[in-house]
Amino acid sequence: MTLKERYAGVIGWFEANMPVAESELQYKDPYQLLVAVILSAQCTDKRVNMTTPALFEAYPTPEAMAQATAEEIYAYIKSISYPNNKARNLAAMARMLCTEFGGVVPSDLDALQRLPGVGRKTANVVGAVIWGKEVMPVDTHVFRVSARIGLTRGAKTPLQTELQLEKNIPSHLLPVAHHWLILHGRYVCTARAPKCASCGIAPWCKSREKQKMADK
């Protein structure tokens, strides 16, 4: 199977079976999504969604969060992974958002990455979800699943994965394809016990193909 055929099969299945795929993070505006994505680093969306309601009630706007200390924010996010670092980043992010961007989350991805706690992946997630930017955010699920399926070859870093996926997936599909791969990795192509028997894209999966050959 060629790489082109693999992509065509995988994309075709997702388009037919998961035409709508969205972030599972709960948010009401760009500020809330930005905060949630920062919190989601190395943490489950489920845990983030349990944490953010009280946080957003206390700090409903960037201006409100900008007035808070890292210690005050920590009290709301202490059940999240790396709460000390994230509390410091959120406090600094909110202050910069207010002083340099008028309290408005910038749509420019380079500008977004200037904010404390915002790396390439976080900026791409916010850009893709809020503004439909044609980018491919790469988290642990996307990195792992892309390699296992065979959509990437020899990608050693998230950036290498991102560039290979962006090269082979039609640009207009990138925002939704990001969610296809995340949700597939979260619920079907799990790290330790992938549900290959019920996987819709198994016919195009490189790992599954290798397993079948080994079983012969």
mmCIF file of C-alpha atoms in Angstrom:
data_model
loop_
_atom_site.group_PDB
_atom_site.id
_atom_site.type_symbol
_atom_site.label_atom_id
_atom_site.label_comp_id
_atom_site.label_asym_id
_atom_site.label_seq_id
_atom_site.Cartn_x
_atom_site.Cartn_y
_atom_site.Cartn_z
ATOM 1 C CA MET A 1 0.000 0.000 0.000
ATOM 2 C CA THR A 2 1.367 3.399 -0.934
ATOM 3 C CA LEU A 3 1.393 6.337 1.459
ATOM 4 C CA LYS A 4 -1.089 8.129 -0.798
ATOM 5 C CA GLU A 5 -3.469 5.169 -0.661
ATOM 6 C CA ARG A 6 -3.148 4.979 3.121
ATOM 7 C CA TYR A 7 -4.018 8.646 3.560
ATOM 8 C CA ALA A 8 -6.913 8.386 1.108
ATOM 9 C CA GLY A 9 -8.387 5.419 2.959
ATOM 10 C CA VAL A 10 -8.002 6.911 6.422
ATOM 11 C CA ILE A 11 -9.335 10.334 5.439
ATOM 12 C CA GLY A 12 -12.218 8.806 3.506
ATOM 13 C CA TRP A 13 -13.299 6.687 6.462
ATOM 14 C CA PHE A 14 -13.187 9.597 8.888
ATOM 15 C CA GLU A 15 -15.079 11.896 6.517
ATOM 16 C CA ALA A 16 -17.834 9.295 6.206
ATOM 17 C CA ASN A 17 -17.986 8.195 9.828
ATOM 18 C CA MET A 18 -16.877 11.211 11.850
ATOM 19 C CA PRO A 19 -17.764 14.299 9.798
ATOM 20 C CA VAL A 20 -17.995 16.366 12.983
ATOM 21 C CA ALA A 21 -15.072 16.117 15.399
ATOM 22 C CA GLU A 22 -14.523 18.761 18.043
ATOM 23 C CA SER A 23 -12.453 19.489 21.113
ATOM 24 C CA GLU A 24 -13.702 17.845 24.298
ATOM 25 C CA LEU A 25 -12.455 20.781 26.349
ATOM 26 C CA GLN A 26 -15.307 22.923 27.642
ATOM 27 C CA TYR A 27 -15.049 26.653 26.942
ATOM 28 C CA LYS A 28 -17.183 29.660 26.050
ATOM 29 C CA ASP A 29 -14.702 32.023 24.389
ATOM 30 C CA PRO A 30 -11.085 32.197 23.141
ATOM 31 C CA TYR A 31 -9.779 33.171 26.587
ATOM 32 C CA GLN A 32 -11.366 30.131 28.222
ATOM 33 C CA LEU A 33 -10.094 27.803 25.506
ATOM 34 C CA LEU A 34 -6.577 29.219 25.830
ATOM 35 C CA VAL A 35 -6.610 28.625 29.586
ATOM 36 C CA ALA A 36 -8.025 25.116 29.155
ATOM 37 C CA VAL A 37 -5.426 24.142 26.561
ATOM 38 C CA ILE A 38 -2.597 25.408 28.774
ATOM 39 C CA LEU A 39 -3.995 23.315 31.617
ATOM 40 C CA SER A 40 -4.418 20.247 29.386
ATOM 41 C CA ALA A 41 -0.692 19.739 28.811
ATOM 42 C CA GLN A 42 0.108 16.243 30.122
ATOM 43 C CA CYS A 43 -3.337 16.134 31.707
ATOM 44 C CA THR A 44 -6.656 14.652 30.582
ATOM 45 C CA ASP A 45 -9.426 16.815 29.166
ATOM 46 C CA LYS A 46 -11.754 15.200 31.693
ATOM 47 C CA ARG A 47 -9.671 16.473 34.605
ATOM 48 C CA VAL A 48 -9.391 19.926 33.037
ATOM 49 C CA ASN A 49 -13.171 20.113 32.566
ATOM 50 C CA MET A 50 -13.650 19.232 36.247
ATOM 51 C CA THR A 51 -11.309 22.062 37.235
ATOM 52 C CA THR A 52 -12.154 24.995 34.992
ATOM 53 C CA PRO A 53 -15.727 25.853 36.107
ATOM 54 C CA ALA A 54 -14.588 27.143 39.497
ATOM 55 C CA LEU A 55 -11.513 28.756 37.933
ATOM 56 C CA PHE A 56 -13.592 30.637 35.363
ATOM 57 C CA GLU A 57 -16.130 31.655 37.982
ATOM 58 C CA ALA A 58 -13.319 33.252 39.974
ATOM 59 C CA TYR A 59 -11.569 34.702 36.926
ATOM 60 C CA PRO A 60 -14.166 35.134 34.149
ATOM 61 C CA THR A 61 -11.982 37.466 32.071
ATOM 62 C CA PRO A 62 -8.293 37.973 31.336
ATOM 63 C CA GLU A 63 -8.485 41.199 33.337
ATOM 64 C CA ALA A 64 -9.715 39.310 36.400
ATOM 65 C CA MET A 65 -6.997 36.664 36.109
ATOM 66 C CA ALA A 66 -4.357 39.344 35.561
ATOM 67 C CA GLN A 67 -5.112 40.655 39.066
ATOM 68 C CA ALA A 68 -4.503 37.245 40.641
ATOM 69 C CA THR A 69 -1.263 35.869 41.985
ATOM 70 C CA ALA A 70 0.080 32.480 40.961
ATOM 71 C CA GLU A 71 -0.635 31.273 44.502
ATOM 72 C CA GLU A 72 -4.290 32.287 44.215
ATOM 73 C CA ILE A 73 -4.655 30.544 40.851
ATOM 74 C CA TYR A 74 -2.888 27.447 42.200
ATOM 75 C CA ALA A 75 -5.693 26.924 44.730
ATOM 76 C CA TYR A 76 -8.110 26.317 41.844
ATOM 77 C CA ILE A 77 -5.873 24.071 39.713
ATOM 78 C CA LYS A 78 -3.974 22.030 42.299
ATOM 79 C CA SER A 79 -5.553 18.778 41.055
ATOM 80 C CA ILE A 80 -4.060 19.391 37.586
ATOM 81 C CA SER A 81 -0.639 18.044 36.610
ATOM 82 C CA TYR A 82 2.227 20.511 37.212
ATOM 83 C CA PRO A 83 -0.020 23.027 38.983
ATOM 84 C CA ASN A 84 2.793 25.291 40.198
ATOM 85 C CA ASN A 85 4.215 25.906 36.738
ATOM 86 C CA LYS A 86 0.787 26.266 35.172
ATOM 87 C CA ALA A 87 -0.379 28.716 37.830
ATOM 88 C CA ARG A 88 2.662 30.896 37.184
ATOM 89 C CA ASN A 89 2.121 30.693 33.435
ATOM 90 C CA LEU A 90 -1.576 31.564 33.680
ATOM 91 C CA ALA A 91 -0.890 34.596 35.864
ATOM 92 C CA ALA A 92 1.825 35.847 33.508
ATOM 93 C CA MET A 93 -0.214 34.999 30.411
ATOM 94 C CA ALA A 94 -3.204 36.995 31.626
ATOM 95 C CA ARG A 95 -1.044 40.012 32.467
ATOM 96 C CA MET A 96 0.616 40.015 29.033
ATOM 97 C CA LEU A 97 -2.730 39.465 27.340
ATOM 98 C CA CYS A 98 -4.030 42.605 29.025
ATOM 99 C CA THR A 99 -0.953 44.817 28.716
ATOM 100 C CA GLU A 100 0.044 43.943 25.154
ATOM 101 C CA PHE A 101 -3.138 42.689 23.480
ATOM 102 C CA GLY A 102 -5.898 44.638 25.183
ATOM 103 C CA GLY A 103 -7.283 41.510 26.844
ATOM 104 C CA VAL A 104 -8.049 39.945 23.453
ATOM 105 C CA VAL A 105 -6.561 36.576 22.490
ATOM 106 C CA PRO A 106 -4.582 37.250 19.295
ATOM 107 C CA SER A 107 -5.454 35.236 16.205
ATOM 108 C CA ASP A 108 -1.882 35.473 14.911
ATOM 109 C CA LEU A 109 -0.110 32.249 15.869
ATOM 110 C CA ASP A 110 3.299 33.867 16.327
ATOM 111 C CA ALA A 111 1.764 36.455 18.647
ATOM 112 C CA LEU A 112 0.006 33.689 20.587
ATOM 113 C CA GLN A 113 3.322 31.930 21.168
ATOM 114 C CA ARG A 114 4.704 35.014 22.866
ATOM 115 C CA LEU A 115 2.321 34.407 25.763
ATOM 116 C CA PRO A 116 3.768 32.541 28.772
ATOM 117 C CA GLY A 117 2.818 28.870 28.751
ATOM 118 C CA VAL A 118 1.889 28.915 25.068
ATOM 119 C CA GLY A 119 4.003 26.778 22.764
ATOM 120 C CA ARG A 120 3.505 25.777 19.168
ATOM 121 C CA LYS A 121 0.985 23.027 19.946
ATOM 122 C CA THR A 122 -1.161 25.229 22.204
ATOM 123 C CA ALA A 123 -1.155 28.081 19.689
ATOM 124 C CA ASN A 124 -2.100 25.705 16.880
ATOM 125 C CA VAL A 125 -4.963 24.214 18.910
ATOM 126 C CA VAL A 126 -6.444 27.625 19.675
ATOM 127 C CA GLY A 127 -5.910 28.767 16.098
ATOM 128 C CA ALA A 128 -7.506 25.678 14.598
ATOM 129 C CA VAL A 129 -10.473 25.523 16.987
ATOM 130 C CA ILE A 130 -11.355 29.216 17.197
ATOM 131 C CA TRP A 131 -10.344 30.566 13.797
ATOM 132 C CA GLY A 132 -10.177 27.438 11.648
ATOM 133 C CA LYS A 133 -6.476 27.914 10.952
ATOM 134 C CA GLU A 134 -5.189 25.264 8.566
ATOM 135 C CA VAL A 135 -2.621 23.834 10.956
ATOM 136 C CA MET A 136 -2.037 20.459 12.593
ATOM 137 C CA PRO A 137 -1.542 20.603 16.366
ATOM 138 C CA VAL A 138 0.443 17.560 17.510
ATOM 139 C CA ASP A 139 -0.144 16.213 21.005
ATOM 140 C CA THR A 140 0.838 12.803 22.365
ATOM 141 C CA HIS A 141 -2.191 11.101 20.768
ATOM 142 C CA VAL A 142 -1.557 12.577 17.315
ATOM 143 C CA PHE A 143 2.170 11.799 17.511
ATOM 144 C CA ARG A 144 1.616 8.182 18.559
ATOM 145 C CA VAL A 145 -1.376 7.348 16.376
ATOM 146 C CA SER A 146 0.103 8.874 13.222
ATOM 147 C CA ALA A 147 3.210 6.716 13.564
ATOM 148 C CA ARG A 148 1.259 3.555 14.395
ATOM 149 C CA ILE A 149 -1.146 3.929 11.474
ATOM 150 C CA GLY A 150 1.718 4.743 9.135
ATOM 151 C CA LEU A 151 0.741 8.309 8.282
ATOM 152 C CA THR A 152 4.208 9.434 9.338
ATOM 153 C CA ARG A 153 7.554 7.822 8.605
ATOM 154 C CA GLY A 154 10.521 8.235 10.905
ATOM 155 C CA ALA A 155 9.119 11.326 12.621
ATOM 156 C CA LYS A 156 11.095 11.790 15.838
ATOM 157 C CA THR A 157 9.591 15.066 17.045
ATOM 158 C CA PRO A 158 6.129 16.677 17.130
ATOM 159 C CA LEU A 159 7.296 19.202 14.533
ATOM 160 C CA GLN A 160 8.369 16.458 12.118
ATOM 161 C CA THR A 161 4.984 14.791 12.616
ATOM 162 C CA GLU A 162 3.198 18.097 12.049
ATOM 163 C CA LEU A 163 5.030 18.795 8.800
ATOM 164 C CA GLN A 164 4.422 15.309 7.390
ATOM 165 C CA LEU A 165 0.711 15.423 8.217
ATOM 166 C CA GLU A 166 0.321 18.928 6.782
ATOM 167 C CA LYS A 167 2.032 17.784 3.583
ATOM 168 C CA ASN A 168 -0.351 14.864 3.034
ATOM 169 C CA ILE A 169 -3.714 15.996 4.440
ATOM 170 C CA PRO A 170 -5.709 18.522 2.368
ATOM 171 C CA SER A 171 -5.245 21.861 4.105
ATOM 172 C CA HIS A 172 -8.974 22.527 4.553
ATOM 173 C CA LEU A 173 -9.295 19.288 6.536
ATOM 174 C CA LEU A 174 -6.428 19.937 8.958
ATOM 175 C CA PRO A 175 -8.518 21.489 11.775
ATOM 176 C CA VAL A 176 -10.919 18.532 11.880
ATOM 177 C CA ALA A 177 -8.215 15.922 11.126
ATOM 178 C CA HIS A 178 -6.476 16.986 14.316
ATOM 179 C CA HIS A 179 -9.575 15.950 16.272
ATOM 180 C CA TRP A 180 -9.999 12.752 14.241
ATOM 181 C CA LEU A 181 -6.569 11.559 15.341
ATOM 182 C CA ILE A 182 -6.960 12.698 18.953
ATOM 183 C CA LEU A 183 -10.337 11.024 19.427
ATOM 184 C CA HIS A 184 -9.188 7.888 17.620
ATOM 185 C CA GLY A 185 -6.168 7.657 19.893
ATOM 186 C CA ARG A 186 -8.223 8.360 22.992
ATOM 187 C CA TYR A 187 -11.003 5.840 22.416
ATOM 188 C CA VAL A 188 -9.939 3.285 19.792
ATOM 189 C CA CYS A 189 -6.211 3.254 19.071
ATOM 190 C CA THR A 190 -5.261 3.393 22.741
ATOM 191 C CA ALA A 191 -1.617 3.149 23.717
ATOM 192 C CA ARG A 192 -1.589 -0.172 25.548
ATOM 193 C CA ALA A 193 -4.580 -2.093 24.214
ATOM 194 C CA PRO A 194 -5.730 -0.776 20.837
ATOM 195 C CA LYS A 195 -9.174 -1.974 19.777
ATOM 196 C CA CYS A 196 -8.036 -3.226 16.378
ATOM 197 C CA ALA A 197 -10.967 -5.617 15.911
ATOM 198 C CA SER A 198 -13.458 -2.744 15.957
ATOM 199 C CA CYS A 199 -11.246 -0.134 14.266
ATOM 200 C CA GLY A 200 -12.764 1.345 11.137
ATOM 201 C CA ILE A 201 -9.423 2.354 9.645
ATOM 202 C CA ALA A 202 -7.766 -1.029 10.261
ATOM 203 C CA PRO A 203 -7.702 -1.808 6.489
ATOM 204 C CA TRP A 204 -5.243 1.069 6.015
ATOM 205 C CA CYS A 205 -3.249 0.687 9.244
ATOM 206 C CA LYS A 206 0.436 -0.102 8.819
ATOM 207 C CA SER A 207 0.702 -1.654 12.279
ATOM 208 C CA ARG A 208 -2.281 -3.917 11.610
ATOM 209 C CA GLU A 209 -0.793 -4.835 8.251
ATOM 210 C CA LYS A 210 2.470 -5.899 9.892
ATOM 211 C CA GLN A 211 0.609 -7.930 12.509
ATOM 212 C CA LYS A 212 -1.325 -9.838 9.840
ATOM 213 C CA MET A 213 1.885 -10.658 7.974
ATOM 214 C CA ALA A 214 3.528 -11.869 11.190
ATOM 215 C CA ASP A 215 0.560 -14.129 11.923
ATOM 216 C CA LYS A 216 0.789 -15.904 8.584
#
